[in-house]
C-alpha cells in the first residue's frame, strides 16, 4: 500500500522503501514540492535505515529534469542554496544502498537524481543526458563529479560539453547502469531482485561498506581497518560465519 507524499508515492516494506516520482503531467520534472517530499523520505530513512528503490514507474518517463519554469526564475541566492544538489547529496549519503529504476528519459536533474543512487537498473528505452549547457547553465546538481566517477573523465566531459543523450545499450556498456531489461514490465522485478540480493547481507556490513566506498582516498586504509574492527565484534558476523561453517561441515 503506497502513501502519497507531495509529488511522490511512498511504499514501505519491512526491508526497503519504494519511492515513485508521480508528477506525470510535467514528466516528473523535479520541482520544489518533489524536493521537499524527497527530504521527508530521507529523514525517515536516516532515522530507520532501509534499502531504497527510487523509480518513475513504468510509463516511459523517469524524470525529464528540473522544472524549467521554476529554474528560469531562480537567481544567485537560489543557486547558492543548493536546492537540488542538497537533496541528491542526501540521497547519496543514505545509510543503506539505493537503486534507481529508470524507464524512459532521465535528463538533466533527472539523470543527476539517478546518479545519486548507488546502482541503476533501466529499460531498453531509457535514455540519459545532461542538456544544461544548451540552456545556459551547468549540470550543477552532481553530474560534474558523479558522472566522471561512473564513466571516466573524458567520456563525462564529452557528455557534459555536448549534451548528447545516452541510450540504454551504451549506458550499460560504459558503466552508467548496472542492468538493462528489455520490457518496461520487467523493470520492477529486476530492481527488486537486485535489492533482494543486497538484503541478504548484514545490514551493518552494508552500511560500513558504503561508507568505505564513498569515502575520499585519503581515508583508506584507516577507515577500512576501523570498519572491520567494528564488524569483528558484531554478533551478526559471528552468527553468519558459524552458519557458513556448519553448512560446509554438513556437506
C-alpha angles and dihedrals in degrees: 000000000000129000124210114236110181107302096344134074118227126202117185119206126178094262103018146030121224115207119190120192105230114187099108097160088064096037090254091295108181110248134167092273092054091047090052091049092050090050088054091052092047092052089054093048092047091053095042108020117219134153115273130220112191118191145154091217124245101291095107101268132086101173127322091210137266116339100271092201090060094036093055091059096048119108140190095295091050091052091050090049088068092219097173100021092055094056092044090051089049091052090048091053097050111132098242131043121284131206128199116208107202126194117174125342123007101178135167108332089006090061090045089053089054091047089053089065119082095236137018132210119183145175125248090257094054118119130187128199147154108216095164098114089058088058093050099257139085129252088262103167100075110301095104091065106019096049094055089049090054103041106012131265101275095048092044091052091051092052094044094045097046104031087225116169121238118214124212099265092052091043089058093045095052095042099253091124132028101214139012125203123199100226132039093233089061093058101083093049092048092050093047091046089057091049090047089058091049091047091061089071129085109275093222092048089052092051094050093043090054091048091050096048093047095045120103116263091252090066092065137127092007094061091049092051094049092045091051091048090055092048093047088064094046117111089216090062091052093047094048094047092047090052090049092052092046092052091050092049092051094055 
